[in-house]
XYZ file of C-alpha atoms in Angstrom:
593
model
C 0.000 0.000 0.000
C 3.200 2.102 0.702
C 4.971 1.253 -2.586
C 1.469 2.649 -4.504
C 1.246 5.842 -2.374
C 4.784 6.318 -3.347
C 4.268 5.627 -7.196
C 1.339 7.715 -6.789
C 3.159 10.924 -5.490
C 5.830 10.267 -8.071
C 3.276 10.210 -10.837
C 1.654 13.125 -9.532
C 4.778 15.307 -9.152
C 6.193 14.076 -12.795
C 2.949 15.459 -14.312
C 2.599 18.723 -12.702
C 6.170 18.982 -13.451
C 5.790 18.399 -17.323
C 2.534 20.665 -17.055
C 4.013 23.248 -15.877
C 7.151 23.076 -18.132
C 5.097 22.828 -21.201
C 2.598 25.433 -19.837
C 5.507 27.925 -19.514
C 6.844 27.398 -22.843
C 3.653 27.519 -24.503
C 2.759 30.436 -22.533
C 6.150 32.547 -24.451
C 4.603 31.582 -27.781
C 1.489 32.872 -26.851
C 0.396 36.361 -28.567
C -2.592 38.687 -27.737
C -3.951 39.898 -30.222
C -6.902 41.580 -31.805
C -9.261 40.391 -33.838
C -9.932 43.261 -36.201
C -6.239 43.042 -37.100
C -4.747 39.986 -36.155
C -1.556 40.347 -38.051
C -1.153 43.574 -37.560
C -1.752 43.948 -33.358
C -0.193 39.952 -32.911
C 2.609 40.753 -30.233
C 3.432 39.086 -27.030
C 1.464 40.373 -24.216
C 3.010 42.431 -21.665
C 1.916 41.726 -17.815
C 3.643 43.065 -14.857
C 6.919 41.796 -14.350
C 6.368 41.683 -10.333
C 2.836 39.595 -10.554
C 2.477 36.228 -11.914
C -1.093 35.968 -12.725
C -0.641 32.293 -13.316
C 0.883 31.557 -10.252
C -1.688 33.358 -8.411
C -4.560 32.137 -10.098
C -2.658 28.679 -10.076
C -2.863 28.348 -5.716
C -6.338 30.462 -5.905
C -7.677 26.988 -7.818
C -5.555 24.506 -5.596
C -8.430 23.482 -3.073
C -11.172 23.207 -6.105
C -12.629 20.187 -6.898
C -12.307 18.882 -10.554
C -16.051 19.157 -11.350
C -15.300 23.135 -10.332
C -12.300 23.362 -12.229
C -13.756 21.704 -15.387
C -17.020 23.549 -15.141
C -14.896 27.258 -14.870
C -12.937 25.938 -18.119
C -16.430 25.572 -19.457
C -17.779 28.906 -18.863
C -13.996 30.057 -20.212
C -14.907 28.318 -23.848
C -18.426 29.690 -23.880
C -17.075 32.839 -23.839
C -14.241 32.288 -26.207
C -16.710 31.351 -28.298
C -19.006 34.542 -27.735
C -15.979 36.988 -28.149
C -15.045 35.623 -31.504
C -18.730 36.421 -32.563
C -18.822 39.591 -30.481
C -15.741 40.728 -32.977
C -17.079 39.511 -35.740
C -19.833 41.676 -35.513
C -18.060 44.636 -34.267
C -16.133 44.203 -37.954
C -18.682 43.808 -39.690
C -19.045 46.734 -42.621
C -21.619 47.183 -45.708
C -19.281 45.688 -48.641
C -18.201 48.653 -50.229
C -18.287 48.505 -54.398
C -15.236 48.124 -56.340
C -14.305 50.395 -59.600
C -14.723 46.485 -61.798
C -18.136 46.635 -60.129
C -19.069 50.440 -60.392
C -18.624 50.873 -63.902
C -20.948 48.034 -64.435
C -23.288 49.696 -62.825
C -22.547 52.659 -64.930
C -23.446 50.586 -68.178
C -26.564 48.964 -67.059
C -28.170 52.544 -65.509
C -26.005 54.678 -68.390
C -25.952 57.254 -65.643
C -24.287 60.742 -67.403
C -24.005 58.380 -70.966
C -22.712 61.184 -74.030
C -23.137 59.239 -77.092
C -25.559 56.669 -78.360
C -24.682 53.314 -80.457
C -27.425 52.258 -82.707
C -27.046 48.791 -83.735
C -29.867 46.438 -85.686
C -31.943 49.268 -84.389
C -30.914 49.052 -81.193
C -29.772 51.960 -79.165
C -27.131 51.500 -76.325
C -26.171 54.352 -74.042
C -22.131 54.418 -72.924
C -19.806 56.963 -72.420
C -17.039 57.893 -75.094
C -14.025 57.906 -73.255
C -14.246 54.547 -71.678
C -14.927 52.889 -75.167
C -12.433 55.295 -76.701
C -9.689 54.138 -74.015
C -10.549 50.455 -74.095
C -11.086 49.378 -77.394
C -8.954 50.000 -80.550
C -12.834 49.864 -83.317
C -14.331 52.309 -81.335
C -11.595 54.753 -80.906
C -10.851 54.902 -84.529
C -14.590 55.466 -84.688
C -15.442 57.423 -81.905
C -12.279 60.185 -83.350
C -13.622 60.330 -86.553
C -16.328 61.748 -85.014
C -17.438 65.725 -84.073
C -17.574 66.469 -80.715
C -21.417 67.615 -80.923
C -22.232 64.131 -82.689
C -24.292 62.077 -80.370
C -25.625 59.400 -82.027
C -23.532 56.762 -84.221
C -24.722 53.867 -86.118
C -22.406 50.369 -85.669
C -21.923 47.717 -88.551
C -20.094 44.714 -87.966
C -19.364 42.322 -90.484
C -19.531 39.349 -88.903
C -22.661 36.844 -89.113
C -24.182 35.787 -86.091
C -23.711 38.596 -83.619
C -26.747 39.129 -81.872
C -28.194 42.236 -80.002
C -27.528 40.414 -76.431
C -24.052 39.373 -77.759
C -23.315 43.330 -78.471
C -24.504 43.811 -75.371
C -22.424 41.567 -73.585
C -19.326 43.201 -75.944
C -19.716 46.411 -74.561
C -20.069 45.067 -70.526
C -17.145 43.233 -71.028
C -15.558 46.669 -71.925
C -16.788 48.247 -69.192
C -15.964 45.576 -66.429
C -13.389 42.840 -67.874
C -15.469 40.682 -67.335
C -16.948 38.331 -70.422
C -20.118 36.825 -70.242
C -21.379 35.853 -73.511
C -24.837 34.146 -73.147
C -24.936 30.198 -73.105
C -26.011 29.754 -76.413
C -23.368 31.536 -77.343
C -20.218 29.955 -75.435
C -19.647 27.560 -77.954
C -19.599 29.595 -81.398
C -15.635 30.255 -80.691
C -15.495 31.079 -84.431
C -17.746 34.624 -83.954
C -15.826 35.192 -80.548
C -12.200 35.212 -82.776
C -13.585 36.946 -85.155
C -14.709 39.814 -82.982
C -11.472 40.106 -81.045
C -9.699 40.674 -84.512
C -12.367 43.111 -85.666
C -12.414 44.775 -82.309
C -9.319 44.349 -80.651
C -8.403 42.791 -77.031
C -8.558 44.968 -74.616
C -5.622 45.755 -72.131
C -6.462 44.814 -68.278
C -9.856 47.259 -66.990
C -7.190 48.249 -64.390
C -4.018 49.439 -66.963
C -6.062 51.052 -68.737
C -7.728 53.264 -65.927
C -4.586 53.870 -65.011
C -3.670 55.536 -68.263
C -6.145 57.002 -68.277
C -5.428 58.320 -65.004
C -1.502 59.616 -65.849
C -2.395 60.974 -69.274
C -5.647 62.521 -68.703
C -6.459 61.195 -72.242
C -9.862 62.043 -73.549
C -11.079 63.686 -70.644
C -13.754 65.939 -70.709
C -13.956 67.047 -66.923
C -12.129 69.049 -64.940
C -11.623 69.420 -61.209
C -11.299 73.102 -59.409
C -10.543 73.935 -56.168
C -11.066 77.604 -54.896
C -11.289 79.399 -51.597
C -12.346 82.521 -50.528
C -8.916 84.296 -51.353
C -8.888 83.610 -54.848
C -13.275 83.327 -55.700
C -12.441 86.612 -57.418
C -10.674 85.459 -60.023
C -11.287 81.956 -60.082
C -14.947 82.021 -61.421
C -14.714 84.880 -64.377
C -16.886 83.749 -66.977
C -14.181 83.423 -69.455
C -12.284 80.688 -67.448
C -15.653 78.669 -66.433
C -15.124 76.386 -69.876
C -11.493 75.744 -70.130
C -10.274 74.461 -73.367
C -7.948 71.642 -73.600
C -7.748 69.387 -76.550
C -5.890 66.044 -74.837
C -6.489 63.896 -78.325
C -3.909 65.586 -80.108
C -1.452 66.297 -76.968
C -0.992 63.241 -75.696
C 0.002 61.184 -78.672
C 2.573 59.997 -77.355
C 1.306 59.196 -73.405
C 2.433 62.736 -71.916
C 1.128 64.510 -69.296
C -1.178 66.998 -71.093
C 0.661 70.361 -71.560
C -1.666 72.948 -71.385
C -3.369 71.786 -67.988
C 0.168 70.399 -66.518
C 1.084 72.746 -63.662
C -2.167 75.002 -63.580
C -5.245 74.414 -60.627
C -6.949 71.735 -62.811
C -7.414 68.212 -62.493
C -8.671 66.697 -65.667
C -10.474 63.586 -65.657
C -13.543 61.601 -67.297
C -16.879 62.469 -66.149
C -18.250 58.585 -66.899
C -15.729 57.332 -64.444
C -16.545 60.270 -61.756
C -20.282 59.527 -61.677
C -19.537 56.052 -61.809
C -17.880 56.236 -58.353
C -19.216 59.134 -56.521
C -22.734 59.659 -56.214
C -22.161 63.191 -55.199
C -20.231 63.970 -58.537
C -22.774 61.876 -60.598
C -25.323 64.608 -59.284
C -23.623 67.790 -59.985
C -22.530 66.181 -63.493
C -26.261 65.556 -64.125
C -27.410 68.756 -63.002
C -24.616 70.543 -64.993
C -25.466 68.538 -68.554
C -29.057 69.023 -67.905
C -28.025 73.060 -67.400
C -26.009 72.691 -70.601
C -28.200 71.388 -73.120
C -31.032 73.761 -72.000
C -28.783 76.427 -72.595
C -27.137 74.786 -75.901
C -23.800 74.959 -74.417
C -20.914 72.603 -75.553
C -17.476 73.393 -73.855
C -15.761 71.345 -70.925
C -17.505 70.736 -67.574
C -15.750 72.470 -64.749
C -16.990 71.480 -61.204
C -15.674 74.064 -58.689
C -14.798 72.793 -55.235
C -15.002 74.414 -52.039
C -11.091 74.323 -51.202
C -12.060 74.238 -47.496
C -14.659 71.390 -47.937
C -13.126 69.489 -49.758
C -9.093 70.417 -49.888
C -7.105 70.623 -52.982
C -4.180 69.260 -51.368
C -6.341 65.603 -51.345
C -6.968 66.186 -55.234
C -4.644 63.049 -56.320
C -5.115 61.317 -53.732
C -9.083 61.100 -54.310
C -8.397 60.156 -58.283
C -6.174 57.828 -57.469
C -8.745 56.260 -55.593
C -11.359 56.419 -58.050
C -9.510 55.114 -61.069
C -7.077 52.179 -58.808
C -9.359 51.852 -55.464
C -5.558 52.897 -54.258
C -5.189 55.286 -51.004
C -1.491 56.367 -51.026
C -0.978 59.200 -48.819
C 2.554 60.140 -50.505
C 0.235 61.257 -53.562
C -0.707 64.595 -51.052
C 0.164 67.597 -52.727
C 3.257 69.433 -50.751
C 2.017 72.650 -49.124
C 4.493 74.470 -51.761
C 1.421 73.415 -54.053
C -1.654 75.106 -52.123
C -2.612 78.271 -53.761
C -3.743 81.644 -51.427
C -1.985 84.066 -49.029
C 0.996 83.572 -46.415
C -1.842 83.422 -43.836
C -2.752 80.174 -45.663
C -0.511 78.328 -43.672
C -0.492 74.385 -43.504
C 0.612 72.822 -40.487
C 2.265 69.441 -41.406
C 0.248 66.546 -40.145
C 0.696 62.859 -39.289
C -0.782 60.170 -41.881
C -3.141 59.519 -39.217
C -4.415 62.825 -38.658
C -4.733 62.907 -42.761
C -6.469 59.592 -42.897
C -9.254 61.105 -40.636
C -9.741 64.036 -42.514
C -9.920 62.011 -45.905
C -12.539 59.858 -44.371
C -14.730 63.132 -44.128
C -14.421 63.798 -47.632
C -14.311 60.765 -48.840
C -17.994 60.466 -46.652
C -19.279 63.654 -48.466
C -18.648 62.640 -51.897
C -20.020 59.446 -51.052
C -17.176 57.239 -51.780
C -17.668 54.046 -49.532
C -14.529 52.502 -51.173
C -12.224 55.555 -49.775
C -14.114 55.509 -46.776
C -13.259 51.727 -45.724
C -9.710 52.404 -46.652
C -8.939 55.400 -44.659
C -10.843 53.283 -41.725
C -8.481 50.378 -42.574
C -5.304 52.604 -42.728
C -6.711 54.428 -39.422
C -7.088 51.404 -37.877
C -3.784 49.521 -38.815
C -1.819 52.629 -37.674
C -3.534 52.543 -33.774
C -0.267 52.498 -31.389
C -0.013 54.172 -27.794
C 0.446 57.485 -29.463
C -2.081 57.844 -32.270
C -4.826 56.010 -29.862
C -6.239 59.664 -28.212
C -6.913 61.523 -31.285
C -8.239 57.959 -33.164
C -10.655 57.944 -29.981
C -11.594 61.289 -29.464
C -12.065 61.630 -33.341
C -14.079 58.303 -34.189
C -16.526 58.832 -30.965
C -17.723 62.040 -32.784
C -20.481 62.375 -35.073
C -18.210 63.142 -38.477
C -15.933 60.306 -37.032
C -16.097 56.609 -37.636
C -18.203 54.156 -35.346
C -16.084 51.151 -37.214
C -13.108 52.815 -35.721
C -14.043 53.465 -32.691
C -14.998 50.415 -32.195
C -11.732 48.846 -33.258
C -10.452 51.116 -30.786
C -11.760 50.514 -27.861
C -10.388 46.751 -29.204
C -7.368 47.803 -28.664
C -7.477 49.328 -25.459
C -8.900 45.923 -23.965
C -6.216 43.166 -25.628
C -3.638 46.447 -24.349
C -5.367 47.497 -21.088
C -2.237 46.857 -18.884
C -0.028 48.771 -20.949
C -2.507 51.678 -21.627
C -2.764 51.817 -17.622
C 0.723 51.876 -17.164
C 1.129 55.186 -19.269
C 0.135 58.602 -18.900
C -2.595 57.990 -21.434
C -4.965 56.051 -18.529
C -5.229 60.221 -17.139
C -6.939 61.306 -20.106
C -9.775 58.950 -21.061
C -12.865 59.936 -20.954
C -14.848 58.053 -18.508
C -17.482 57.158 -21.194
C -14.630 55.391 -22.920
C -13.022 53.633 -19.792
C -16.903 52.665 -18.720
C -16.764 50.804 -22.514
C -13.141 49.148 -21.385
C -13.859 47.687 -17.951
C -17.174 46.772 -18.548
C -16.209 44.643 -21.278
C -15.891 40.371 -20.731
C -12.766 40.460 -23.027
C -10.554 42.733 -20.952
C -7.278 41.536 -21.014
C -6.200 42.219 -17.529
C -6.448 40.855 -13.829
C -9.454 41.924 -11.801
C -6.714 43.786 -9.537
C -5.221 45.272 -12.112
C -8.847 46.597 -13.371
C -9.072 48.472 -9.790
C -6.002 49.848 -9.500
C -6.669 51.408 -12.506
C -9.966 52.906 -12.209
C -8.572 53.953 -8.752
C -5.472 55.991 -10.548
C -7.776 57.534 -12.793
C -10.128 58.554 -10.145
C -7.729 60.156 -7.540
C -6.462 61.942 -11.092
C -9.022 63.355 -11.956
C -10.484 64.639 -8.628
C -6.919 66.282 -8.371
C -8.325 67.881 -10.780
C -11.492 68.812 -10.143
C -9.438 70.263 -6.600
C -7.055 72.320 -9.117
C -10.109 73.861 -10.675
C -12.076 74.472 -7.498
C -9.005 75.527 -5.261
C -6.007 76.226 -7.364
C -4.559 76.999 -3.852
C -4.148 73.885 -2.607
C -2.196 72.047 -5.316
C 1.242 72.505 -5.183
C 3.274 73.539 -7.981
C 0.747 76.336 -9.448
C 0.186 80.108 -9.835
C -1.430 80.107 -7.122
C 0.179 77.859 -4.443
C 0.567 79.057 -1.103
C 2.416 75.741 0.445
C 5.211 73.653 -1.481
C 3.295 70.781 0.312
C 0.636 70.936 -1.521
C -2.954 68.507 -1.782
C -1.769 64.797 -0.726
C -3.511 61.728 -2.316
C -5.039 60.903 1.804
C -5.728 64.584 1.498
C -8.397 63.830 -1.139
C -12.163 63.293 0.145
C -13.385 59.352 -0.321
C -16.670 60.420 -0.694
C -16.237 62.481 -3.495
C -13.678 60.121 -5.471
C -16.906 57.103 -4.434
C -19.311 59.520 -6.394
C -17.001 60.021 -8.869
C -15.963 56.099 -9.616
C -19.643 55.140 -8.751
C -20.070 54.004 -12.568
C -16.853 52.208 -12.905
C -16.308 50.785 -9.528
C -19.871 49.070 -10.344
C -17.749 47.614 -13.183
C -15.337 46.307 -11.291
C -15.728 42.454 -10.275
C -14.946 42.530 -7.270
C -15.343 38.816 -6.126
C -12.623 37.818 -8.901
C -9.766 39.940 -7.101
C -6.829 38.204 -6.748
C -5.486 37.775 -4.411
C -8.342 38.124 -2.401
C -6.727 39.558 0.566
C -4.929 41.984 -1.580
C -4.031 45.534 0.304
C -5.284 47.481 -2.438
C -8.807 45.872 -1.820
C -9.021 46.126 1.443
C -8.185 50.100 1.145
C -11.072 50.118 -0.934
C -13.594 48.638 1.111
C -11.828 50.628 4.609
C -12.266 54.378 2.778
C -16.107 53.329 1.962
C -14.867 53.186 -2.366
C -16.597 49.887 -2.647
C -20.250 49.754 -1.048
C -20.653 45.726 -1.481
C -17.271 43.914 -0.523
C -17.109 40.427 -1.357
C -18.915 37.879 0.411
C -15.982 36.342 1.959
C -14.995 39.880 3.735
C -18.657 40.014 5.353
C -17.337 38.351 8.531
C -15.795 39.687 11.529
C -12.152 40.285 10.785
C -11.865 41.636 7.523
C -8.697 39.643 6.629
C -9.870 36.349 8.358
C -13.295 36.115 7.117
C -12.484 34.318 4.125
C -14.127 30.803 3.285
C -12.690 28.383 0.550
C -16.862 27.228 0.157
C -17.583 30.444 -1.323
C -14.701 30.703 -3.938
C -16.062 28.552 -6.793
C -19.550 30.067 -6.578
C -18.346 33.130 -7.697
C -16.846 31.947 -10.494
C -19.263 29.748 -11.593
C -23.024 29.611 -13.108
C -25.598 28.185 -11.117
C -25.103 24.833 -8.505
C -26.267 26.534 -5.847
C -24.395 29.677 -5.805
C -26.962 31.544 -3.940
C -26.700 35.133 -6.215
C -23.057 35.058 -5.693
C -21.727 34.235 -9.217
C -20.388 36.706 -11.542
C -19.169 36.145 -15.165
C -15.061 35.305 -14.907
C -13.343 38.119 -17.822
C -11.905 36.041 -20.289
C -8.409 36.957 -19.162
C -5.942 34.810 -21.075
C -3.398 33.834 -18.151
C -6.463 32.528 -16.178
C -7.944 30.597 -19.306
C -4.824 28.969 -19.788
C -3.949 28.171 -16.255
C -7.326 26.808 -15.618
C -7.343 24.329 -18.609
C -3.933 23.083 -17.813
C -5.181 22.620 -13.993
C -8.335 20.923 -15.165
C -6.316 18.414 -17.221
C -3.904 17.261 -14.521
C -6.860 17.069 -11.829
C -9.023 14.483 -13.895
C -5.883 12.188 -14.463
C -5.235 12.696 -10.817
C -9.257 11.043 -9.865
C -8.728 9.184 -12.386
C -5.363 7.576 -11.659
C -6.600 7.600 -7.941
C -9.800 5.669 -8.693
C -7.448 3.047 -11.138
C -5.568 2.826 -7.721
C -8.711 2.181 -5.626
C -9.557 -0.346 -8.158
C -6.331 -2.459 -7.690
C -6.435 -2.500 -4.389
């Protein structure tokens, strides 16, 4: 009976040895990280080097019974599973159109079309410059052609091409994309016969793209003007301005008359294609046009403080690549008005969140998810205060802000460690500790909303009685206001929101001096259970530990949800694990004997 106790104990020892070995090593190749971003925030987590929440958590769990143990581990992968759908959700965006899938859109509502093909008497609506810059037949045709022209018959000499096969000819200009009907799939003969006739088109996204650098048949152009230069920016002679880019850019040049001035040329097909805002003002302007037989050069003139000029390349790369490059900002050598006009360099951050407002107002949802991707992808410990402040505004970005406050939960310990825990709103730390995902020890959680408490009633002190603080105008002692100088019931009223927060049955260690302070200056108005007897350090019972911790069996009210904190998850599986081989190598034994 000896010799099996023994074995037993050696057993037992071997495999809480190896447990904990592999546990530790595992535990170094672990990574927090956040969901949103997984590549991009994946980094080892950083916990205080003085507290070893696994260790602690790891004798808080000795005296539980495995049916405790395995039920906690439970409630941990319930939760795991709820905070994957939780960030799912908080991710989840309306799928913003790409230019492939815009300009198919443009061809099948022929919004702002300027020429009509008539074939088999059949008319089709499209746009010259994107049938001009795509296929070889009709750009021969299509130049051959006065500018006022606006119809054009279409004969192809090839048998057997239908209306619905045109049709599909002129999508798969449009989009790349060829979808010849079924019956039609097979005839390869007609299909090789049209790409000689026609031509095979470069890649939808070269040619945009040349389009984009040459400026090649455009017939739109972009002004920016503020209220220093109105005066001389809207004279009737200027408000069509001719440029002829067919016969300048032979050879794939930037165009030279507009090269250099305050124009942006571009194609008005492609513009209403992308931006509902410029498809409207294109509209209204064609409409004002023909009822006034006019037959220059649209010019749309943009407010330079709506919508800045600086952003001008930036916001056509975008439409014609569904590319955000922020080294495409025009340098502020480039920004027309006075000296007072002066640009204060910014961060690509900062530019990111002003893009996102004009890329909201033209109505650009592509732009828009990509300065909320860039936003987001750039969040560190110094852009995350202006990415919070900004996004929780009304012109900001719930998707970010959302993403944000992410970030402060997988980083809560470092973000408490910093100077940046002092200036949080308390709307946003509310968000943070209230939160089952924080990643952070219930201790850890007080200590913080403590430190931002006393901080902030300092404060509040400062403002009231600038007296009293030392190292102001106005002190009158070098002392100054103390910490136990500050008034608990004030800091209570003041924490009463995030102290409610605050699970206070999951501190560890339960007797921990911070806690106790707490409960002793009146901060926390129900202390645990286990500090309800007569000593306040004494009155602990090991009976009451697991129904805290766990749902229902008798737990009499007392359970609160465990945070999925990662140390604890882990910790708790491993201990789970080695206590059912432990019953179960005991019962083996019982058997035996």
């Amino acid at each position: 009976m000896a010799s099996s106790l023994q074995a037993q104990s050696k057993v037992c020892t071997s495999f809480s040895s190896v447990n904990v070995d592999q546990y530790g090593k595992e535990k170094k190749r672990k990574v927090g990280s956040l969901s949103t971003l997984r590549k991009r925030f994946a980094r080892r987590r950083r916990t205080s080097k003085g507290f070893d929440h696994a260790q602690v958590f790891r004798e808080f769990l000795a005296d539980w019974s495995p049916r405790d143990v395995v039920a906690l581990v439970e409630e941990y992968e319930a939760t795991a599973a709820l905070k994957e759908i939780t960030l799912q959700a908080e991710m989840a965006r309306p799928p913003a159109t790409s230019c492939k899938q815009d300009l198919g859109l443009l061809f099948e509502n022929k919004y702002c079309s300027d020429i009509n093909l008539i074939y088999q008497g059949t008319v089709f609506a499209v746009h010259r410059a994107i049938l001009a810059a795509r296929c070889p037949f009709f750009r021969e045709m299509l130049n051959s052609l006065s500018s006022i022209c606006t119809e054009v018959a279409v004969d192809i000499d090839i048998a057997g091409v239908s209306i619905s096969m045109f049709n599909e000819l002129l999508r798969y200009l449009y989009t790349g994309d060829l979808s010849v009907a079924e019956s039609y799939s097979g005839n390869f003969d007609i299909l090789f016969q049209l790409s000689e006739q026609f031509g095979i088109p470069n890649p939808l996204e070269q040619d945009l793209k040349y389009l984009l650098e040459t400026g090649i048949y455009s017939d739109i152009s972009l002004s920016f003007t503020s209220p220093s230069d109105t005066g001389h920016s809207v004279v009737r002679g200027q408000t069509a301005y001719i440029c002829d880019h067919i016969l300048t850019d032979t050879e794939g040049k930037p165009c030279k008359i507009c090269h250099g001035t305050n124009e942006f040329w571009c194609h008005r097909a492609i513009l209403s294609a992308r931006s509902p805002f410029f498809r409207n003002v294109i509209h209204r302007q064609q409409r004002r046009s023909a009822d006034m037989h006019e037959t220059h050069r649209t010019r749309i003139l943009l407010d330079d403080s709506i919508i800045p000029r600086r952003y001008a390349c930036i916001l056509l790369r975008a439409v014609y690549q569904d590319a955000l490059e922020f080294g495409a900002v025009l340098p502020d050598s480039a920004k027309r008005g006075s000296l007072t006009d002066v640009h204060v360099p910014q961060s690509s951050v900062e530019e990111a969140m002003q893009l996102f407002e004009v890329a909201r107002f033209i109505e650009m949802d592509a732009l828009v998810q990509s300065c909320e991707d860039f936003i987001v992808e750039s969040l560190s410990l110094e852009s995350l205060l202006p990415v919070l402040r900004w996004s929780s505004q009304p012109h900001g970005s719930q998707w970010v802000y959302r993403q944000a406050i992410n970030f402060i939960r997988e980083e809560f310990m470092t973000v408490a460690a910093s100077p940046i825990l002092f200036q949080l709103d308390k709307s946003h730390l509310i968000d943070v500790v209230k939160s089952d995902f924080l990643q952070a020890g219930e201790l850890e959680v007080l200590q913080a909303v403590l430190k931002w408490g006393e901080h902030q009633l300092f404060k509040r002190v400062e403002e009231r009685e600038p007296n009293l603080v030392s190292h102001t105008a106005h002190s009158v002692s070098r002392r100054g206001l103390r910490r136990r100088d500050l008034s608990d019931v004030e800091l209570r009223d003041l924490l009463s929101d995030l102290l409610s927060c605050v699970r206070i049955s999951h501190i560890l260690p339960p007797d921990s001096e911070v806690l106790v302070s707490a409960v002793r200056r009146g901060l926390i108005s129900t202390p645990p259970s286990y500090m309800l007897g007569d000593d306040l350090l004494v009155g602990h019972s090991s009976n009451l530990k697991p129904k805290a911790w766990i749902r229902g069996r008798n737990s009499h009210g007392l359970y609160i949800k465990p945070r999925l904190f990662t140390p604890y998850v882990e910790e708790a599986k491993v201990l789970s694990h080695f206590k059912l081989l432990q019953l179960f190598y005991l019962k083996w034994q019982h058997l035996e004997i």
